[in-house]
Short mmCIF file of C-alpha atoms in Angstrom, two decimals:
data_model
loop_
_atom_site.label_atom_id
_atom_site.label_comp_id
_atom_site.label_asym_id
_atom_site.label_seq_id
_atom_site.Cartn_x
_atom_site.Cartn_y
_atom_site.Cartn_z
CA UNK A 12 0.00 0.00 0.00
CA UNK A 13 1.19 3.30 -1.15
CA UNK A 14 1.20 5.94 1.87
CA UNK A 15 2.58 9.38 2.76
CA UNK A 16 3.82 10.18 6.24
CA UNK A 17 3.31 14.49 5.60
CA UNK A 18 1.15 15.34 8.47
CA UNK A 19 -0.15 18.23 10.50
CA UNK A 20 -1.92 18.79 13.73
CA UNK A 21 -4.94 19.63 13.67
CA UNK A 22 -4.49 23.23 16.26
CA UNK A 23 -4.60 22.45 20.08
CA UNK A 24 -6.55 19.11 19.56
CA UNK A 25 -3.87 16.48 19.76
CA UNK A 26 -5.45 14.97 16.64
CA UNK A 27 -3.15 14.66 13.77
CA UNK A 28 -3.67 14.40 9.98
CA UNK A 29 -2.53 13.85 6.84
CA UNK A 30 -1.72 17.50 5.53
CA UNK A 31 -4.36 17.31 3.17
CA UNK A 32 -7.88 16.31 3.59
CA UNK A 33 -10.69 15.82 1.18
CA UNK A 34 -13.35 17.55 0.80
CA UNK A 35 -17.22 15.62 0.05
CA UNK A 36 -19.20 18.82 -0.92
CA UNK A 37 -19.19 17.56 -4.32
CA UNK A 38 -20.19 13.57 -4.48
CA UNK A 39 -23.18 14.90 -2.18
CA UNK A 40 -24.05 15.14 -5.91
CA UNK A 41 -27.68 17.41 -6.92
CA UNK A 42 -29.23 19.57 -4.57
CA UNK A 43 -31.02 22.56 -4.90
CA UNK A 44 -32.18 25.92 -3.10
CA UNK A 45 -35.88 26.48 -2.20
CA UNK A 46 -35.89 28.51 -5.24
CA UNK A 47 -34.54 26.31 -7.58
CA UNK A 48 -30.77 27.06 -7.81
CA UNK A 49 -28.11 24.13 -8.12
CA UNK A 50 -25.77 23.61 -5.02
CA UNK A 51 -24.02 20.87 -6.00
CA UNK A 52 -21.31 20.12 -8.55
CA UNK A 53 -23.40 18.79 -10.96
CA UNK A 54 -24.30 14.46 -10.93
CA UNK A 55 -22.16 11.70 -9.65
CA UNK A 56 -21.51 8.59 -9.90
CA UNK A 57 -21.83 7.16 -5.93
CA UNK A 58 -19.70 4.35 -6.86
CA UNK A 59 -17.06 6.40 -8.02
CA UNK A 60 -17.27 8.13 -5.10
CA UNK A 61 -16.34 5.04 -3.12
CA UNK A 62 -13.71 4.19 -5.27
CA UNK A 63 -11.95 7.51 -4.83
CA UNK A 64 -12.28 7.87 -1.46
CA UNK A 65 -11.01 4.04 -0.82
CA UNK A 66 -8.14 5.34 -3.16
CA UNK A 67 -7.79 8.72 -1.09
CA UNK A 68 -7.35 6.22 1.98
CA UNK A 69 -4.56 4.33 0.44
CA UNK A 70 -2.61 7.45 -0.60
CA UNK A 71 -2.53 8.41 3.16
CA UNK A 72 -5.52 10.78 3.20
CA UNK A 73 -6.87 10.56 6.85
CA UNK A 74 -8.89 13.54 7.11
CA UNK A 75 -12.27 14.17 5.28
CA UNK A 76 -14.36 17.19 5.38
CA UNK A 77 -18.95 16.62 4.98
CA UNK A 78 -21.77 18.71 5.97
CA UNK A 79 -25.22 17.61 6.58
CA UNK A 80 -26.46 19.96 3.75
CA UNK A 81 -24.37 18.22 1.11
CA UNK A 82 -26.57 16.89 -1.44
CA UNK A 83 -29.44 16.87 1.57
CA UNK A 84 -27.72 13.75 3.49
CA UNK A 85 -25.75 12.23 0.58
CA UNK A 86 -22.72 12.92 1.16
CA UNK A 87 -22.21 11.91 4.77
CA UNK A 88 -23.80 8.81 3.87
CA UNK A 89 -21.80 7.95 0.77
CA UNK A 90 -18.83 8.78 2.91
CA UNK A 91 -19.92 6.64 5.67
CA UNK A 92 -20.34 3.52 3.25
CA UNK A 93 -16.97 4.37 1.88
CA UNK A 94 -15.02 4.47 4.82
CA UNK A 95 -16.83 1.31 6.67
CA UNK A 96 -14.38 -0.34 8.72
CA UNK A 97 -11.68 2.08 8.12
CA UNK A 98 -13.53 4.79 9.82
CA UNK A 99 -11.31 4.20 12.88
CA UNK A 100 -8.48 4.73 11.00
CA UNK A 101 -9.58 8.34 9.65
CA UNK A 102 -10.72 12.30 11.24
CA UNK A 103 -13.99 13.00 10.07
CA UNK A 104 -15.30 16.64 9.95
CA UNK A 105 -19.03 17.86 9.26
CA UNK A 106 -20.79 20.75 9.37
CA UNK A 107 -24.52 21.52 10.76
CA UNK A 108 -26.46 24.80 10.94
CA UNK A 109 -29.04 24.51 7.47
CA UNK A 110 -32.01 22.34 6.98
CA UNK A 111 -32.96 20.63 4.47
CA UNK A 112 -35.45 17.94 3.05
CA UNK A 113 -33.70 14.77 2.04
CA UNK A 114 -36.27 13.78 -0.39
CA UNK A 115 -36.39 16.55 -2.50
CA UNK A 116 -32.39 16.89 -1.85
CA UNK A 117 -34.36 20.75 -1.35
CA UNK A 118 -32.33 23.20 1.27
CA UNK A 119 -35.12 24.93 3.27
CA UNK A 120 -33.41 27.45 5.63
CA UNK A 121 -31.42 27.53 9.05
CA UNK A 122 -31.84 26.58 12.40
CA UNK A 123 -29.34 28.21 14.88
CA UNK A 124 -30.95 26.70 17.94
CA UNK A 125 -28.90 24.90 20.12
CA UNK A 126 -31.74 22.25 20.34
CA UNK A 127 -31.27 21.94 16.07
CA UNK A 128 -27.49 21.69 17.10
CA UNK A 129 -28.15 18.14 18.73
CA UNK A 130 -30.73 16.69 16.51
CA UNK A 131 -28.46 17.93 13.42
CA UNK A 132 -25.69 15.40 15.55
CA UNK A 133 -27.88 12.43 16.25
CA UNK A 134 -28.66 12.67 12.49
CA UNK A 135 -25.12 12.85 11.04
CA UNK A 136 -24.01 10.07 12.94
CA UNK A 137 -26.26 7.90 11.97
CA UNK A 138 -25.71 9.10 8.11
CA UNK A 139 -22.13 8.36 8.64
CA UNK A 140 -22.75 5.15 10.39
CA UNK A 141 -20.38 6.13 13.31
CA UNK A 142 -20.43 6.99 17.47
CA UNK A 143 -18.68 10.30 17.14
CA UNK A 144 -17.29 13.27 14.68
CA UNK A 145 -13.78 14.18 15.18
CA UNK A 146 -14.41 17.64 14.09
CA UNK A 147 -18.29 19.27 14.44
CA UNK A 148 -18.15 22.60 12.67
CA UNK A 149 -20.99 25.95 12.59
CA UNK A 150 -21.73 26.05 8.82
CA UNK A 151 -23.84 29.48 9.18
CA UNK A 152 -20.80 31.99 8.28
CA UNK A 153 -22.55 34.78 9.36
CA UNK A 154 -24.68 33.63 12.46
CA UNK A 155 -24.81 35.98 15.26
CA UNK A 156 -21.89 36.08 17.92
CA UNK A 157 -24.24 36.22 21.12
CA UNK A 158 -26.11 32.87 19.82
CA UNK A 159 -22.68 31.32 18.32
CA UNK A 160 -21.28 31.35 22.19
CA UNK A 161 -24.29 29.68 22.87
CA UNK A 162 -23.71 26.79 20.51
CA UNK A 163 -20.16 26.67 21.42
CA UNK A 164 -20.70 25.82 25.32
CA UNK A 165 -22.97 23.23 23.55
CA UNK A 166 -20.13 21.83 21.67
CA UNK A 167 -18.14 21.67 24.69
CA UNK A 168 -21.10 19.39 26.21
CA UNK A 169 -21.14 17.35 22.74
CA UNK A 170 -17.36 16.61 23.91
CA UNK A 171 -18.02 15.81 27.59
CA UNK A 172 -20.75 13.04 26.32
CA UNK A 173 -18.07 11.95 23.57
CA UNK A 174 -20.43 12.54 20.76
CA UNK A 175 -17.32 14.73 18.95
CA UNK A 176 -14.02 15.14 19.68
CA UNK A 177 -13.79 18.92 18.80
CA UNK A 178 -15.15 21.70 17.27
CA UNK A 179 -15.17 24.92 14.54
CA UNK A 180 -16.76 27.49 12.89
CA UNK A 181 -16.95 27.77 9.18
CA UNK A 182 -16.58 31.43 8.89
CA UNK A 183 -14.49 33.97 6.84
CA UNK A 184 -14.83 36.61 9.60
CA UNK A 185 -12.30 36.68 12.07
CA UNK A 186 -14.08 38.46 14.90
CA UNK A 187 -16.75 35.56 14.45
CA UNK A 188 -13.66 33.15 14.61
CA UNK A 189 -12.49 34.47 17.39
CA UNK A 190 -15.96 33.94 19.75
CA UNK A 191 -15.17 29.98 18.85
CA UNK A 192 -11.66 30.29 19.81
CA UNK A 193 -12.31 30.85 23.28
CA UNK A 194 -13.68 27.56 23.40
CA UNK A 195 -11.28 24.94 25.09
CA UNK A 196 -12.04 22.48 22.26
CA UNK A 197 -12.24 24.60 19.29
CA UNK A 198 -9.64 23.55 17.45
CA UNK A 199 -9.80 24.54 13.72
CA UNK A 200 -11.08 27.87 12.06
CA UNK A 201 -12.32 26.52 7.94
CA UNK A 202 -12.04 29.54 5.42
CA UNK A 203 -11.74 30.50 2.23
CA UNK A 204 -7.72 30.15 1.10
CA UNK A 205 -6.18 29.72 -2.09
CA UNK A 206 -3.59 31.36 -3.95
CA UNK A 207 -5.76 33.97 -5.85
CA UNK A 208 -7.42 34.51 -2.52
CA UNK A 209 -5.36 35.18 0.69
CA UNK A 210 -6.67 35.66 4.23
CA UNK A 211 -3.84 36.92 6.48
CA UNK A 212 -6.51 37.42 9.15
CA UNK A 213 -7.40 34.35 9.94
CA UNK A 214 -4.25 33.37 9.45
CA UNK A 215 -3.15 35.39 12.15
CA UNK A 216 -6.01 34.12 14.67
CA UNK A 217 -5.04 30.41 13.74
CA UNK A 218 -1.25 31.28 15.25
CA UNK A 219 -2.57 33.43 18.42
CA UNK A 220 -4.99 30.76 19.08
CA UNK A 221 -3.21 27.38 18.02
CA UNK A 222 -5.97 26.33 15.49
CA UNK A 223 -5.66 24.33 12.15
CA UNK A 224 -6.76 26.66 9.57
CA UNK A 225 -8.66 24.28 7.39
CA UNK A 226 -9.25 25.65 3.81
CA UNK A 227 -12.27 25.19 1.53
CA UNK A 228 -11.93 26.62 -1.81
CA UNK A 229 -8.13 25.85 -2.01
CA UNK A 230 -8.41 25.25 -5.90
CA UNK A 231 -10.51 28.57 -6.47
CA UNK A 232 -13.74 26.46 -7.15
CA UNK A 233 -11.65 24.36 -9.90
CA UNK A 234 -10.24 27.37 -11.60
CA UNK A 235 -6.63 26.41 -10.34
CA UNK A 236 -7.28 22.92 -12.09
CA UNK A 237 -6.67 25.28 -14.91
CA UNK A 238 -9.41 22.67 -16.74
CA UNK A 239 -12.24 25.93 -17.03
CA UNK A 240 -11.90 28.82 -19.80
CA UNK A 241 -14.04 31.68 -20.43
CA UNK A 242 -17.06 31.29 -22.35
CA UNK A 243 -16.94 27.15 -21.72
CA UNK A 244 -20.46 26.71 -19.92
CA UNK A 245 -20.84 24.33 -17.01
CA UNK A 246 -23.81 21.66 -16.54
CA UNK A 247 -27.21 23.03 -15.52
CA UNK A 248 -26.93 21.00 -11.78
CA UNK A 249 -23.46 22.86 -11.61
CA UNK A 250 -23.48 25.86 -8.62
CA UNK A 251 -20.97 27.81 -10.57
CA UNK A 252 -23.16 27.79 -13.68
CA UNK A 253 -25.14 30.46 -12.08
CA UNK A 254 -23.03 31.95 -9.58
CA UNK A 255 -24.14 33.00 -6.37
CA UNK A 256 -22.83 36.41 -4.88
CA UNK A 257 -20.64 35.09 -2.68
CA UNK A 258 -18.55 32.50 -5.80
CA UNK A 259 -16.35 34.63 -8.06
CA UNK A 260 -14.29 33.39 -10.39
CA UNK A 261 -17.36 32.52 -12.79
CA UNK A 262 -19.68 34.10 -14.47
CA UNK A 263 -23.31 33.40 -15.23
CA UNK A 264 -23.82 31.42 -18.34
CA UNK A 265 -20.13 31.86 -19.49
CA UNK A 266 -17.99 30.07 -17.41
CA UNK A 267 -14.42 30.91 -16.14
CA UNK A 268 -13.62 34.62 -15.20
CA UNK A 269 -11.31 36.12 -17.97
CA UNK A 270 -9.60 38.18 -15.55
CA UNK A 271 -9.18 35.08 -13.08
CA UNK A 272 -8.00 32.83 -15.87
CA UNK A 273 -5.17 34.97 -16.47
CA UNK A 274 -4.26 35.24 -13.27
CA UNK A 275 -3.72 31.51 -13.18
CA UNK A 276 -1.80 31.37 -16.60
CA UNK A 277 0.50 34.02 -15.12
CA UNK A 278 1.25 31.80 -11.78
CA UNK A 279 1.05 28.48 -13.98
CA UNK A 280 5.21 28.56 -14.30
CA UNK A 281 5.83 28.87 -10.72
CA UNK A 282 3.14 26.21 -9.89
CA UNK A 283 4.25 23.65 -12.15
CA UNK A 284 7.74 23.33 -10.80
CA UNK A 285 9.28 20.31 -9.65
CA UNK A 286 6.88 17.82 -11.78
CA UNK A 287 3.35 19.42 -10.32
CA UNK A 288 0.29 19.46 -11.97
CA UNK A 289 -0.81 23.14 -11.45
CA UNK A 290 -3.32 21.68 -9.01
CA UNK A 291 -0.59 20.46 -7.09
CA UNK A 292 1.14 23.55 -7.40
CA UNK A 293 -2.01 25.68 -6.10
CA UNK A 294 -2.03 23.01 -2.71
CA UNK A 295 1.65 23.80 -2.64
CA UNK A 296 1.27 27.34 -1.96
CA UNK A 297 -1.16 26.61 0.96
CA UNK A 298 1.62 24.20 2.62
CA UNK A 299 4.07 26.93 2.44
CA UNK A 300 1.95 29.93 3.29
CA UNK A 301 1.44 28.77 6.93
CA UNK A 302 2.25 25.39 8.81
CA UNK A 303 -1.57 25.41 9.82
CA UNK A 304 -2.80 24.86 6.69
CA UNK A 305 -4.77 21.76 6.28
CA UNK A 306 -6.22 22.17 2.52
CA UNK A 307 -9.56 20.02 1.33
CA UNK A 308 -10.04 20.17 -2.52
CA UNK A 309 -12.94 18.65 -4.00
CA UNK A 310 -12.85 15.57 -5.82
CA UNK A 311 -15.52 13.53 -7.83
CA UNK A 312 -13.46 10.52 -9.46
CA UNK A 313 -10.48 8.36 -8.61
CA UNK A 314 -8.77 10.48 -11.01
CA UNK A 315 -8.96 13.37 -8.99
CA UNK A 316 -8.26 11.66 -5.98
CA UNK A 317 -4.90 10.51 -7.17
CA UNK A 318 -3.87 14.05 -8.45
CA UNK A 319 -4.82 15.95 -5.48
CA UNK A 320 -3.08 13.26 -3.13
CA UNK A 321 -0.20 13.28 -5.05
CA UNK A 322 1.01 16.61 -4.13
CA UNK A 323 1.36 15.54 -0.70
CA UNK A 324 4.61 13.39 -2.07
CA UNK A 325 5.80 16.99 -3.54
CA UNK A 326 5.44 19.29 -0.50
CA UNK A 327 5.44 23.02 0.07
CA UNK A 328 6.51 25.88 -2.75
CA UNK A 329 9.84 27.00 -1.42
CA UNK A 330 9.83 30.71 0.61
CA UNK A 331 11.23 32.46 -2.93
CA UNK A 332 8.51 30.94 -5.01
CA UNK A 333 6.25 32.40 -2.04
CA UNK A 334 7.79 35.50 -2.72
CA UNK A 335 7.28 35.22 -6.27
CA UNK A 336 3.68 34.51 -6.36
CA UNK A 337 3.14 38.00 -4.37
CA UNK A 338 5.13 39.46 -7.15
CA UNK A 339 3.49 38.29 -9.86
CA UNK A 340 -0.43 38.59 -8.06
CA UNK A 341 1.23 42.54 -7.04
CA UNK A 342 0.79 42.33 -3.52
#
């Protein structure tokens, strides 16, 4: 079996994994808003889905980041039928905070009770067929600060009755963040990072508070695949098909950002060094822009799996390459 010993902690927790996880937004497959607008990546193939994250496992991925939300229930449970008896062997991170009708794989709003908190729990663990999540995270980015402390001390009971083992907040705002931090098992802040899109904030709070900084979008939404181009549509089930405010990069109807796309041709030397795919390259940059950084691409096929894992073989850009990218980005 082919493994890879590159490894992080994951902040103050004692847990440790593999320095890149993988993120399961996208074999939750099709889902939709009340109103009708895709939220997934478009269809999948569940089986696949197995397949690549059995393949993740034998590459040495040990860390894999769900929600509840994704695809309405699907993708906890196709992750929990994929891992199966391995599950012991791997950190598993979801997310609660929206609700959602499984049948109709519909989202219908947000519940940021404390009482939703621990029926969201009860319901993800028996999705992913386990006694406990190793890493419970807020997935309301902007819920109030008064009722987030709220749901933290209710995290920190969730960990005194070993239903998780610690806890986050998905959230690009640092103050936000911060009312998590001061939780003795918050462990992990997740954000937006990628190469195109910094967050020296966060960053910051992650060292002052010894957290993992655990990054969704690291490949831009794909667009550091370097695999979209302008004016190259995506599938109607696709989210960035029709763009929501908060997703740039794409634009509505007409795929890839021109302005975006050449800011990854003009980083695609620098990426590609040493043998990287410019994927790799983009995961690189995350590696060497802060020893926190625990990066969870998306991945729908074995293919995918075996690209974005193999990075971890190739390790961090080098500080001058670093330095380069500012240059070239012009900050």
């Amino acid at each position: 079996m082919e493994t890879n010993t590159y490894t992080r902690p994951l902040g103050r927790s004692g847990i440790q994994v593999s320095a890149l996880g993988f993120g399961c937004w996208a074999i939750g497959g099709e889902w939709q808003s009340a109103d009708g607008q895709p939220l997934g990546w478009g269809r999948v193939d569940d089986e696949e889905s197995v397949r690549a994250v059995r393949r993740a496992l034998d590459l040495g991925v040990t860390f894999f980041d769900t929600a509840d939300a994704y695809g309405a229930g699907h993708s906890e449970r196709v992750l929990g039928r994929a891992l199966g008896r391995r599950r012991a062997d791997v950190v598993v991170a979801t997310k609660w905070g929206n609700v959602f009708d499984e049948r109709t794989r519909t989202l219908t709003g947000q519940d940021d009770t404390p009482a939703h908190a621990r029926r969201a729990l009860t319901a993800s663990l028996g999705r992913l067929g386990t006694d406990h999540v190793d890493l419970y995270q807020l997935h309301l980015s902007d819920a109030d600060p008064e009722r987030a402390a709220e749901l933290r001390d209710m995290c920190e009971e969730f960990v005194r009755e070993g239903l998780i083992r610690a806890y986050a907040w998905s959230t690009d705002d640092p103050d936000r963040a911060a009312v998590f931090a001061k939780g003795a098992h918050c462990t992990a802040v997740q954000h937006r990072l990628n190469i195109l899109q910094d967050a020296p904030e966060l960053l910051a709070l992650c060292e002052e508070s010894n957290l993992a900084s655990v990054n969704r979008s690291p490949l831009a939404m794909g667009l550091l695949t370097g695999k979209h181009t302008p004016g190259r549509a995506l599938a109607a089930g696709d989210i960035r098909s029709t763009p929501p405010a908060w997703l740039p990069g794409f634009t509505a109807h007409g795929g890839a950002d021109p302005e975006w796309v050449d800011r990854v041709e003009a980083l695609r030397e620098i990426l590609t060094s040493g043998g990287r795919t410019l994927a790799q390259g983009a995961l690189a940059w995350l590696w060497a822009r802060s020893p926190r950084t625990v990066p969870i691409p998306g991945f729908r096929s074995v293919a995918q799996a075996e690209e974005n894992a193999g990075a971890l073989a190739k390790g961090p850009l080098t500080a001058d390459q670093l330095a380069e990218v500012d240059r070239v980005l012009g900050r």
